[in-house]
Coordinates of C-alpha atoms in Angstrom, one line a residue:
Chain A
M16 CA 86.8 115.5 120.8
F17 CA 84.4 112.6 121.2
A18 CA 84.1 112.3 117.4
F19 CA 87.9 112.3 117.2
L20 CA 88.2 109.5 119.7
L21 CA 85.5 107.5 117.8
R22 CA 87.3 107.9 114.5
R23 CA 90.6 107.0 116.2
L24 CA 88.9 103.9 117.6
G25 CA 87.8 102.9 114.0
Q26 CA 91.4 103.4 112.8
A27 CA 92.7 101.4 115.7
V28 CA 90.5 98.4 114.8
V29 CA 91.8 98.4 111.2
V30 CA 95.4 98.7 112.5
M31 CA 95.0 95.9 115.0
L32 CA 93.4 93.6 112.3
V33 CA 96.4 94.1 110.1
I34 CA 98.8 93.5 113.0
S35 CA 97.0 90.4 114.0
L36 CA 97.0 89.1 110.4
L37 CA 100.7 89.8 110.0
S38 CA 101.8 88.3 113.3
F39 CA 99.5 85.3 113.0
S40 CA 100.8 84.6 109.5
I41 CA 104.4 84.2 110.6
Q42 CA 103.6 81.5 113.1
D43 CA 104.2 78.7 110.6
E44 CA 107.7 80.0 110.0
L45 CA 108.9 79.8 113.5
G46 CA 109.6 76.2 113.8
D47 CA 107.6 73.2 114.9
P48 CA 105.9 73.9 118.3
L49 CA 105.6 70.1 118.8
R50 CA 109.3 69.6 119.1
E51 CA 109.3 71.9 122.1
L52 CA 106.1 70.5 123.4
V53 CA 106.6 66.8 123.5
G54 CA 110.3 66.1 123.1
Q55 CA 112.2 63.5 121.0
S56 CA 110.7 60.2 122.2
V57 CA 107.1 60.7 120.9
S58 CA 106.4 58.9 117.7
E59 CA 105.5 60.6 114.4
E60 CA 101.9 59.2 114.5
T61 CA 101.2 60.7 118.0
R62 CA 102.6 63.9 116.8
E63 CA 100.3 63.9 113.8
E64 CA 97.4 63.2 116.1
L65 CA 98.4 66.1 118.4
R66 CA 98.7 68.4 115.4
E67 CA 95.2 67.5 114.2
E68 CA 93.9 67.9 117.8
M69 CA 95.4 71.4 118.1
G70 CA 94.1 72.5 114.8
L71 CA 97.5 73.0 113.3
N72 CA 96.6 71.1 110.1
D73 CA 93.5 73.3 109.4
P74 CA 93.7 75.8 106.5
F75 CA 95.3 79.1 107.4
L76 CA 92.1 81.1 107.2
A77 CA 90.2 78.7 109.5
Q78 CA 93.0 79.0 112.0
Y79 CA 93.0 82.7 111.8
M80 CA 89.3 83.1 112.2
R81 CA 89.4 80.8 115.2
F82 CA 92.2 83.0 116.6
L83 CA 90.2 86.2 115.9
R84 CA 87.1 84.9 117.6
G85 CA 89.2 84.1 120.6
A86 CA 91.0 87.4 120.6
L87 CA 87.6 89.3 120.7
R88 CA 86.9 87.5 124.0
G89 CA 90.4 88.4 125.3
D90 CA 91.7 84.9 124.6
L91 CA 95.0 85.2 122.6
G92 CA 95.7 81.5 122.9
V93 CA 97.6 79.4 125.4
S94 CA 101.4 79.5 125.7
Y95 CA 102.9 76.1 124.9
F96 CA 105.6 76.5 127.4
F97 CA 103.8 78.1 130.4
K98 CA 100.6 76.1 129.8
R99 CA 98.7 79.3 130.7
P100 CA 96.8 81.9 128.6
A101 CA 99.4 83.9 126.7
L102 CA 97.8 87.2 127.7
D103 CA 98.1 86.4 131.4
V104 CA 101.8 85.6 130.9
I105 CA 102.3 88.9 129.2
L106 CA 100.3 90.9 131.8
D107 CA 102.5 89.3 134.5
K108 CA 105.6 90.6 132.7
L109 CA 104.2 94.0 131.7
P110 CA 104.8 95.9 134.9
A111 CA 108.6 95.2 134.8
T112 CA 108.7 96.6 131.2
I113 CA 106.5 99.6 132.1
D114 CA 108.8 100.4 135.0
L115 CA 111.8 100.3 132.7
V116 CA 110.1 102.5 130.0
L117 CA 108.9 105.0 132.6
A118 CA 112.4 105.3 134.1
A119 CA 114.0 105.8 130.7
T120 CA 111.3 108.3 129.8
F121 CA 112.1 110.1 133.0
W122 CA 115.8 110.4 132.0
I123 CA 114.8 111.6 128.6
L124 CA 112.5 114.3 129.9
L125 CA 114.9 115.4 132.6
F126 CA 117.9 115.9 130.3
S127 CA 116.7 116.4 126.7
V128 CA 114.9 119.8 127.2
P129 CA 117.6 121.6 129.2
V130 CA 120.5 120.3 127.1
G131 CA 118.7 120.7 123.8
V132 CA 117.6 124.3 124.6
F133 CA 121.0 125.2 125.9
A134 CA 122.7 123.9 122.8
A135 CA 120.3 125.8 120.6
V136 CA 120.8 129.1 122.4
N137 CA 124.6 128.8 122.8
P138 CA 125.6 126.8 119.7
R139 CA 129.3 127.6 120.1
H140 CA 129.6 126.9 123.9
W141 CA 132.0 124.0 124.8
F142 CA 129.1 122.3 126.6
S143 CA 127.0 122.3 123.4
N144 CA 129.8 120.8 121.4
L145 CA 130.3 118.2 124.1
A146 CA 126.6 117.4 124.2
M147 CA 126.4 117.1 120.4
G148 CA 129.5 114.9 120.3
L149 CA 128.2 112.6 123.0
S150 CA 124.8 112.4 121.4
A151 CA 126.4 111.3 118.1
V152 CA 128.1 108.5 120.0
G153 CA 125.0 107.6 121.9
I154 CA 123.0 107.2 118.7
S155 CA 125.6 105.2 117.0
V156 CA 126.5 102.7 119.8
P157 CA 123.9 99.9 120.0
V158 CA 122.0 99.5 123.2
F159 CA 123.4 96.1 124.1
L160 CA 127.0 97.5 123.9
T161 CA 126.1 100.4 126.1
A162 CA 124.5 98.0 128.5
I163 CA 127.5 95.7 128.7
F164 CA 129.8 98.6 129.1
L165 CA 127.7 100.0 132.0
I166 CA 127.6 96.5 133.7
Y167 CA 131.4 96.2 133.3
L168 CA 132.1 99.6 134.8
F169 CA 129.5 99.9 137.6
S170 CA 128.9 96.3 138.5
V171 CA 132.1 94.5 137.8
E172 CA 134.8 97.1 138.3
L173 CA 133.3 99.5 140.8
G174 CA 130.7 97.1 142.3
W175 CA 128.3 99.9 142.9
L176 CA 125.2 98.7 141.2
P177 CA 123.5 95.3 140.6
S178 CA 123.8 93.9 137.1
Y179 CA 120.7 91.8 136.7
G180 CA 117.1 91.4 138.0
R181 CA 114.6 93.8 139.4
G182 CA 115.4 93.6 143.0
E183 CA 112.8 94.3 145.7
T184 CA 109.4 95.2 144.4
T185 CA 106.2 96.3 146.0
E186 CA 102.6 96.0 144.9
I187 CA 100.4 99.0 144.6
F188 CA 96.9 98.7 143.2
G189 CA 97.7 95.3 142.0
W190 CA 100.7 96.7 140.1
E191 CA 104.1 95.2 140.9
T192 CA 106.7 98.0 140.8
G193 CA 110.3 98.5 141.7
L194 CA 109.9 102.3 141.6
L195 CA 109.1 102.6 145.3
T196 CA 111.9 100.7 147.0
R197 CA 115.6 101.7 147.2
D198 CA 116.7 98.3 146.1
G199 CA 114.3 98.4 143.2
L200 CA 115.5 101.8 142.0
R201 CA 119.2 100.6 142.3
H202 CA 118.3 97.7 140.0
L203 CA 116.5 100.0 137.6
L204 CA 119.3 102.5 137.2
L205 CA 121.6 100.8 134.7
P206 CA 118.8 99.2 132.5
S207 CA 116.9 102.5 132.3
I208 CA 120.1 104.4 131.4
S209 CA 120.9 101.9 128.7
L210 CA 117.4 102.1 127.3
A211 CA 117.5 105.9 127.3
S212 CA 121.0 106.0 125.7
V213 CA 119.7 105.7 122.1
I214 CA 116.5 107.8 122.4
L215 CA 117.8 110.6 124.6
P216 CA 120.5 111.8 122.1
L217 CA 117.8 111.7 119.4
F218 CA 115.6 114.0 121.6
V219 CA 118.5 116.4 122.4
R220 CA 119.4 116.7 118.7
M221 CA 115.8 117.2 117.7
I222 CA 115.0 119.8 120.4
R223 CA 118.2 121.6 119.5
S224 CA 117.6 121.8 115.8
E225 CA 113.9 122.7 116.1
M226 CA 114.7 125.3 118.7
M227 CA 117.4 126.8 116.5
E228 CA 114.9 127.1 113.7
A229 CA 112.3 128.7 115.9
L230 CA 114.8 131.2 117.2
E231 CA 115.3 132.3 113.6
A232 CA 111.6 132.8 113.0
E233 CA 110.1 136.1 112.2
Y234 CA 107.8 136.0 115.2
V235 CA 110.8 135.7 117.5
R236 CA 112.3 138.8 115.9
F237 CA 109.0 140.6 116.4
A238 CA 108.9 139.4 120.0
R239 CA 112.3 141.0 120.5
A240 CA 111.1 144.2 118.7
K241 CA 108.3 144.3 121.2
G242 CA 110.9 144.7 124.0
L243 CA 110.2 141.3 125.7
R244 CA 112.9 140.0 128.0
E245 CA 115.2 137.4 126.3
G246 CA 114.0 134.7 128.7
R247 CA 110.4 135.1 127.6
V248 CA 111.4 135.3 123.9
R249 CA 113.1 132.0 124.2
M250 CA 110.9 130.0 126.6
V251 CA 107.5 131.2 125.5
H252 CA 107.9 132.3 121.9
A253 CA 110.5 129.9 120.6
F254 CA 110.2 126.9 122.9
K255 CA 106.4 126.5 122.6
N256 CA 106.9 126.2 118.8
T257 CA 109.7 123.8 119.3
L258 CA 107.4 121.5 121.3
L259 CA 105.1 120.8 118.3
P260 CA 107.4 118.6 116.2
V261 CA 109.1 117.2 119.3
I262 CA 105.7 115.9 120.5
T263 CA 104.9 114.3 117.2
V264 CA 108.2 112.5 116.7
G265 CA 109.0 112.1 120.4
G266 CA 105.7 110.3 121.1
V267 CA 106.4 107.7 118.5
Q268 CA 109.9 107.3 119.8
I269 CA 108.5 106.4 123.3
G270 CA 106.4 103.7 121.6
I271 CA 109.5 102.5 119.8
M272 CA 111.3 102.3 123.1
V273 CA 108.9 99.5 124.1
A274 CA 110.5 97.5 121.3
Y275 CA 114.0 98.4 122.3
T276 CA 113.4 96.8 125.7
I277 CA 114.0 93.4 124.1
L278 CA 117.7 94.1 124.0
T279 CA 118.0 95.9 127.3
E280 CA 115.9 93.3 129.2
T281 CA 117.9 90.5 127.7
V282 CA 121.3 91.9 128.7
F283 CA 120.1 92.8 132.3
Q284 CA 118.0 89.6 132.7
W285 CA 115.1 91.9 133.3
P286 CA 111.9 89.9 133.9
G287 CA 109.8 92.0 131.5
M288 CA 108.0 91.1 128.3
G289 CA 110.9 91.9 126.0
F290 CA 113.0 89.2 127.7
M291 CA 110.0 86.9 127.7
F292 CA 109.5 87.5 123.9
L293 CA 113.1 86.5 123.1
E294 CA 112.6 83.3 125.2
A295 CA 109.3 82.6 123.4
I296 CA 111.1 82.8 120.1
N297 CA 113.7 80.3 121.2
R298 CA 111.0 78.0 122.4
A299 CA 108.9 78.5 119.2
D300 CA 106.1 79.4 121.6
T301 CA 103.9 80.8 118.8
P302 CA 100.8 81.8 120.7
L303 CA 103.0 83.8 123.1
I304 CA 104.8 85.5 120.2
V305 CA 101.6 86.4 118.4
A306 CA 100.1 87.7 121.7
Y307 CA 103.2 89.8 122.3
L308 CA 103.1 91.4 118.9
I309 CA 99.5 92.2 119.3
V310 CA 100.0 93.8 122.8
V311 CA 102.9 95.9 121.5
G312 CA 100.8 96.9 118.5
L313 CA 98.1 98.0 120.9
I314 CA 100.5 100.0 123.0
F315 CA 101.7 101.8 119.8
V316 CA 98.1 102.7 118.9
I317 CA 97.4 104.0 122.4
V318 CA 100.6 106.0 122.5
N319 CA 99.9 107.5 119.1
T320 CA 96.4 108.5 120.1
V321 CA 97.6 110.2 123.2
V322 CA 100.3 112.0 121.2
D323 CA 97.7 113.3 118.8
I324 CA 95.5 114.6 121.7
V325 CA 98.5 116.3 123.3
Y326 CA 99.5 117.8 120.0
G327 CA 95.9 119.2 119.5
L328 CA 96.1 120.8 123.0
V329 CA 99.4 122.5 122.2
N330 CA 98.8 123.5 118.6
P331 CA 95.8 125.9 118.3
A332 CA 95.6 125.4 114.5
V333 CA 94.6 121.7 115.1
K334 CA 91.1 121.0 116.1
L335 CA 90.4 117.4 117.2
T336 CA 87.4 116.5 115.1
G337 CA 86.0 113.4 113.5
K338 CA 86.7 114.7 110.0
P339 CA 89.5 113.2 108.0
A340 CA 92.5 115.5 108.0
Chain B
M26 CA 116.7 169.2 118.1
P27 CA 115.3 166.3 116.1
L28 CA 113.8 163.4 118.0
L29 CA 115.9 160.8 116.2
S30 CA 119.2 161.6 114.6
V31 CA 121.1 159.0 112.7
Q32 CA 124.7 160.1 112.1
N33 CA 127.3 158.5 109.8
L34 CA 125.9 155.0 110.4
E35 CA 128.0 152.2 109.1
V36 CA 126.5 148.6 109.3
V37 CA 128.6 145.6 108.3
F38 CA 127.9 141.9 107.9
P39 CA 131.2 140.0 108.5
L40 CA 130.6 136.9 106.3
P41 CA 133.0 134.0 105.5
G42 CA 133.4 135.3 102.0
G43 CA 134.3 138.8 103.2
T44 CA 132.8 141.6 105.1
V45 CA 129.7 143.2 103.4
R46 CA 129.1 146.9 104.0
A47 CA 125.3 147.1 104.2
L48 CA 125.1 150.8 105.2
R49 CA 127.7 153.4 104.3
N50 CA 127.7 156.8 106.0
V51 CA 124.0 157.0 106.4
S52 CA 122.7 160.1 108.1
F53 CA 119.2 161.4 108.5
D54 CA 116.9 163.1 111.1
L55 CA 113.4 162.6 112.2
D56 CA 111.5 165.3 114.0
R57 CA 108.7 164.7 116.5
G58 CA 105.6 163.5 114.7
E59 CA 107.4 163.6 111.3
R60 CA 106.9 160.9 108.7
I61 CA 109.7 159.9 106.4
G62 CA 110.0 157.3 103.7
I63 CA 113.1 155.2 102.9
V64 CA 112.9 154.0 99.3
G65 CA 115.0 151.7 97.3
E66 CA 115.2 148.3 95.5
S67 CA 115.8 145.0 97.4
G68 CA 119.3 145.0 98.8
A69 CA 119.7 148.8 99.0
G70 CA 120.0 148.7 102.8
K71 CA 116.6 150.0 103.7
S72 CA 115.8 147.2 106.1
A73 CA 119.3 147.3 107.6
A74 CA 118.7 150.9 108.4
A75 CA 115.4 150.1 110.1
F76 CA 116.7 147.2 112.1
A77 CA 119.9 148.9 113.1
I78 CA 117.9 151.6 114.9
L79 CA 116.6 149.1 117.4
N80 CA 119.7 147.0 117.3
L81 CA 117.8 144.1 115.8
L82 CA 120.1 143.4 112.8
G83 CA 120.1 139.7 111.8
K84 CA 123.2 137.9 112.6
P85 CA 126.1 138.5 111.9
G86 CA 125.2 142.2 111.2
K87 CA 126.5 144.9 113.5
I88 CA 126.9 148.6 113.7
Q89 CA 130.5 149.4 112.8
S90 CA 130.4 153.1 113.6
G91 CA 128.1 156.1 113.7
R92 CA 125.6 157.3 116.2
I93 CA 121.8 156.9 116.6
L94 CA 120.7 159.7 118.9
F95 CA 117.3 159.3 120.4
D96 CA 116.1 161.7 123.0
G97 CA 119.7 162.4 124.2
H98 CA 120.8 158.8 124.2
D99 CA 123.0 157.0 121.6
L100 CA 121.1 153.8 120.8
A101 CA 124.1 152.3 119.2
A102 CA 125.9 152.3 122.5
L103 CA 123.1 151.2 124.8
D104 CA 123.4 147.9 126.8
Y105 CA 120.8 145.1 126.2
E106 CA 118.4 146.0 129.0
A107 CA 118.3 149.8 128.2
M108 CA 117.7 148.9 124.5
R109 CA 115.0 146.5 125.5
Q110 CA 113.2 149.2 127.4
I111 CA 113.0 151.3 124.2
R112 CA 111.9 148.5 121.9
G113 CA 108.2 148.2 121.6
N114 CA 107.8 151.0 124.2
R115 CA 109.2 154.2 122.8
I116 CA 110.1 153.0 119.3
S117 CA 107.9 150.2 117.8
M118 CA 108.2 148.2 114.6
I119 CA 105.8 146.8 112.1
F120 CA 107.1 143.9 110.1
Q121 CA 106.6 143.0 106.5
D122 CA 104.6 139.8 106.5
P123 CA 101.8 139.5 109.0
M124 CA 101.5 135.8 108.2
V125 CA 104.8 135.1 110.0
T126 CA 105.1 138.1 112.4
L127 CA 102.6 136.8 115.0
N128 CA 103.4 133.7 117.0
P129 CA 101.1 130.9 115.8
V130 CA 100.7 129.2 119.2
L131 CA 99.8 132.3 121.3
T132 CA 96.5 134.2 121.3
I133 CA 96.3 137.7 120.0
G134 CA 95.5 138.8 123.6
A135 CA 98.5 137.1 125.1
Q136 CA 100.8 138.6 122.4
M137 CA 99.5 142.1 123.0
T138 CA 99.4 142.1 126.8
E139 CA 102.8 140.7 127.2
T140 CA 104.2 143.7 125.3
L141 CA 102.6 146.1 127.8
R142 CA 103.7 144.1 130.8
A143 CA 107.3 143.9 129.6
H144 CA 107.5 147.7 130.0
R145 CA 105.1 148.7 132.7
R146 CA 103.8 147.2 135.9
M147 CA 100.1 146.6 135.4
T148 CA 97.5 144.0 136.0
R149 CA 96.4 141.6 133.3
A150 CA 92.9 143.2 133.3
R151 CA 94.4 146.7 132.8
A152 CA 96.7 145.4 130.0
R153 CA 93.7 143.7 128.4
D154 CA 91.7 147.0 128.4
I155 CA 94.5 148.9 126.7
A156 CA 94.9 146.1 124.1
L157 CA 91.2 146.3 123.4
E158 CA 91.3 150.0 123.0
K159 CA 94.1 149.7 120.5
L160 CA 92.4 147.0 118.5
R161 CA 89.4 149.3 118.2
A162 CA 91.7 152.1 117.1
V163 CA 92.8 150.0 114.2
Q164 CA 89.2 149.2 113.4
I165 CA 89.1 145.5 114.0
P166 CA 85.6 144.3 114.1
S167 CA 84.5 142.5 117.3
A168 CA 87.7 143.4 119.0
E169 CA 86.8 141.6 122.2
K170 CA 86.5 138.3 120.4
R171 CA 89.9 138.7 118.7
L172 CA 91.8 138.7 122.0
A173 CA 91.0 135.0 122.5
Q174 CA 91.7 134.1 118.9
Y175 CA 94.9 132.7 117.4
P176 CA 96.6 134.3 114.4
H177 CA 95.5 131.6 112.0
E178 CA 91.9 132.6 112.6
L179 CA 92.5 136.0 111.1
S180 CA 93.1 137.1 107.5
G181 CA 96.4 138.8 106.4
G182 CA 94.9 142.3 106.5
M183 CA 93.4 141.6 110.0
R184 CA 96.7 140.3 111.2
Q185 CA 98.6 143.4 110.0
R186 CA 96.0 145.5 111.9
V187 CA 96.8 143.4 115.0
V188 CA 100.5 144.1 114.4
I189 CA 99.8 147.8 114.1
A190 CA 97.7 147.8 117.3
T191 CA 100.5 146.0 119.1
A192 CA 103.0 148.6 117.9
L193 CA 100.7 151.3 119.3
L194 CA 100.2 149.7 122.7
S195 CA 102.8 151.8 124.7
D196 CA 102.0 155.0 122.8
P197 CA 105.5 155.1 121.1
Q198 CA 107.1 158.2 119.7
I199 CA 108.3 156.5 116.6
I200 CA 107.0 153.6 114.5
I201 CA 109.3 151.9 112.1
A202 CA 107.3 150.2 109.4
D203 CA 109.3 147.7 107.2
E204 CA 107.3 147.2 104.0
P205 CA 104.1 147.0 105.9
T206 CA 101.9 146.5 102.9
T207 CA 104.1 144.5 100.6
A208 CA 102.7 141.1 101.6
L209 CA 99.1 142.1 101.5
D210 CA 96.5 142.0 98.8
V211 CA 96.4 145.1 96.6
T212 CA 92.9 145.9 97.8
I213 CA 94.0 145.8 101.4
Q214 CA 97.2 147.8 100.9
A215 CA 95.6 151.2 100.5
E216 CA 93.4 150.6 103.6
I217 CA 96.3 149.7 105.8
L218 CA 98.4 152.7 104.5
E219 CA 95.5 155.1 105.2
L220 CA 95.0 153.6 108.7
L221 CA 98.7 154.0 109.4
L222 CA 98.7 157.6 108.3
R223 CA 95.6 158.5 110.3
L224 CA 96.9 156.8 113.4
C225 CA 100.3 158.6 113.2
E226 CA 98.5 161.9 112.8
D227 CA 96.0 161.3 115.6
F228 CA 98.6 160.1 118.1
A229 CA 101.4 162.4 116.8
V230 CA 103.7 159.4 116.2
G231 CA 106.8 159.7 114.0
L232 CA 106.9 157.2 111.2
I233 CA 109.8 155.7 109.3
L234 CA 108.2 154.0 106.3
I235 CA 110.4 151.6 104.4
T236 CA 109.3 150.5 101.0
H237 CA 110.5 149.7 97.5
D238 CA 107.3 151.3 96.1
L239 CA 107.4 155.0 95.5
G240 CA 103.6 155.0 95.2
V241 CA 103.4 154.0 98.8
V242 CA 105.3 156.9 100.3
F243 CA 103.5 159.4 98.2
G244 CA 100.8 161.0 100.3
V245 CA 101.9 159.4 103.5
T246 CA 105.4 160.8 104.2
Q247 CA 106.6 164.3 104.3
R248 CA 110.2 163.6 103.3
I249 CA 111.9 160.7 101.5
L250 CA 115.3 159.2 101.4
V251 CA 116.3 157.2 98.3
M252 CA 118.9 154.5 98.9
Y253 CA 121.1 152.7 96.5
A254 CA 123.8 150.1 97.4
G255 CA 123.9 151.0 101.1
R256 CA 124.0 154.8 100.6
I257 CA 121.5 157.6 100.6
I258 CA 121.7 159.0 97.1
E259 CA 118.9 161.5 97.3
R260 CA 116.6 163.1 99.9
G261 CA 114.1 165.8 100.2
P262 CA 110.4 166.6 100.6
T263 CA 108.4 163.8 99.1
A264 CA 106.4 165.8 96.6
E265 CA 109.5 167.7 95.4
V266 CA 111.7 164.6 94.9
I267 CA 109.0 162.8 93.1
G268 CA 108.0 165.9 91.0
A269 CA 111.6 166.7 90.0
P270 CA 114.2 164.1 90.9
R271 CA 117.8 165.1 90.8
H272 CA 119.4 161.7 90.8
P273 CA 119.0 159.5 87.7
Y274 CA 118.3 156.5 89.8
T275 CA 115.3 158.3 91.5
R276 CA 114.2 159.3 88.1
G277 CA 114.4 155.7 87.0
L278 CA 112.3 154.5 89.9
I279 CA 109.6 157.1 89.1
D280 CA 109.5 156.3 85.4
A281 CA 109.1 152.6 86.3
L282 CA 105.9 153.3 88.2
P283 CA 102.9 151.8 86.3
S284 CA 100.9 155.0 86.8
A285 CA 103.6 157.0 85.0
A286 CA 103.3 155.0 81.8
R287 CA 100.9 155.9 79.1
P288 CA 98.3 153.2 78.4
G289 CA 99.4 150.8 75.7
T290 CA 103.2 151.6 76.0
P291 CA 105.5 149.2 77.6
L292 CA 106.5 150.0 81.3
K293 CA 109.9 151.6 81.6
Q294 CA 112.6 149.9 83.6
I295 CA 116.1 150.6 84.8
P296 CA 118.5 148.5 82.9
G297 CA 120.6 146.0 84.8
V298 CA 120.2 145.0 88.5
M299 CA 121.3 146.5 91.8
P300 CA 124.9 145.4 92.4
S301 CA 125.4 142.8 95.1
L302 CA 126.9 144.4 98.2
H303 CA 129.9 142.1 97.6
E304 CA 130.9 143.8 94.4
I305 CA 129.9 147.4 94.4
P306 CA 131.2 149.3 91.4
S307 CA 133.9 151.9 91.9
G308 CA 132.9 155.6 92.0
C309 CA 129.2 156.1 91.8
A310 CA 127.7 152.7 92.5
F311 CA 124.9 153.4 89.9
H312 CA 127.2 154.5 87.0
D313 CA 127.0 151.2 85.1
R314 CA 123.2 151.4 84.9
C315 CA 123.1 155.2 84.4
E316 CA 122.3 156.6 80.9
F317 CA 124.1 159.9 81.8
A318 CA 127.2 158.3 83.2
Q319 CA 130.6 159.8 82.2
A320 CA 134.2 158.9 82.9
R321 CA 134.2 160.8 86.2
C322 CA 131.3 158.7 87.6
A323 CA 133.4 155.5 87.5
A324 CA 136.3 157.1 89.2
E325 CA 135.0 159.3 91.9
T326 CA 132.2 158.6 94.5
P327 CA 129.8 161.6 94.5
R328 CA 129.1 163.2 97.9
L329 CA 125.6 164.0 99.0
E330 CA 125.4 167.7 98.1
E331 CA 122.9 169.7 100.1
Q332 CA 120.8 172.3 98.3
G333 CA 118.2 173.8 100.6
A334 CA 115.9 171.1 101.9
R335 CA 117.1 168.7 99.3
A336 CA 120.3 166.7 98.6
A337 CA 121.5 164.4 95.9
A338 CA 124.7 162.4 95.4
C339 CA 125.4 162.8 91.7
H340 CA 128.1 164.5 89.7
F341 CA 125.7 165.5 87.0
P342 CA 122.3 166.0 88.8
L343 CA 119.3 166.3 86.6

């Protein structure tokens, strides 16, 4: 286990290096940061001086090495717009995004397993057909459209739920969350449903098809031949095998969800890092963009490692070792 | 009265392309502690017969008509719960491929004790003791250690021993073994067969051994049934049937055994293939592959004619 984590750490370093190189190399393509920084009235000579001063005229490699040295100390540069360290800006916005992802994950876990298993066990039932039909719709309709539809229905027409912002938040262990107040949860409802609307159907379909396959397996037939009750055959013998592929693919999906937050947060004016990222792009705030990409990359690496560990716990054929697979 | 009596069993698979009749008018008996073999090529209906007894036919297969009398009950008419109480308890099964029979994510111990606890109220510790006892009965080395192991940690032969031990857990009256050695290495096959035979004798368990290999039933079973295209075409005491087959198909199977061939001569084979159950020839289903066939064979389906302990379904028995 320790060797596994050590090897994973080594891989993570390589992955993060590649991510940093890629995200850093796009910074020149995002427009001129000085235009946002100083406005129209400043002369071209002053601009050139500023560029020189900020190191923007240095060769790419020199700039990148300077960035890496800073990154190792936790310094991902200073946001042009906020005039604060980019990492601090992101960490301020992170709790809102985590709230959103947690709430969406909650919906996914709550519904995907019962619905997927039911649809696998009763493939001809009307509810299974309905669930499959709805999931096809859910996958095809883009998040922002779902979000706008939900706002129209529940905020504009019915007036039940707020359409933007986080509402009331509380601080717990230095973590600012809306999960603990009624108002915060009301604000969270629509954004989290929108965010879950693409991934939940994917989970339902995946659990259904994997479960159907497991139910056809020879060991399930043998479990029945042993005289086990049908409930045990399904939930212990078939479902435990269903979990393996679901964990692998599902874990990555939860990571991808962090990226989907850009759309959801923008539509709901959710003060998270996805919304911040879109604004940073508009402002050509390159240090903030680069820092965001690196943080999201880091989240992916962490999620994937956790998924591998959980997979190793569920699948007895996998031993977590330091040896290459 | 026989322990198990299958009477006029008809099994069908209603498929989109038309209903397939997998078993036609199949009847046979099994006495207490008796061992019978069901022999035939792939698609003859052997496995359908085996799975029909425990109502475990793969979808969409179902029993169309006939009775399966076991200890005074008709298994074909039992409800789900009553059937469940017989499976793995009074009638056990051994499957063909031990690599896929055991659940990969559960320990051997869990898969054995759950079987006991599905049928009897007992503590985990007691169930574990019985599991251990049966693992020793099938001669698994360091049985205690195996309980905590997962299937992938055991070889194919060891896994099949675990499957056999699982089948023995509730001291069943009948074990149905569906090609129990087919998926194993040749060197292991004889070991497993011998073990199965000895266990059935020691515990007085009845055995229905399903196989495509006549060599397997010889020396293990007392009687055999030969199946072709969903019907029993010959039956009788194993040694008599193999020594002097009456049906040309049985004769063909025996001649095709490698041990029957003289060294240096090509192995004999039955020309053609078993007809698909969709398109069974008229009359005797074997007539188009039979070297003795005459006009009558294509027109009229031969009945299974009893002669003492033996029977054959052929117009012109050998």
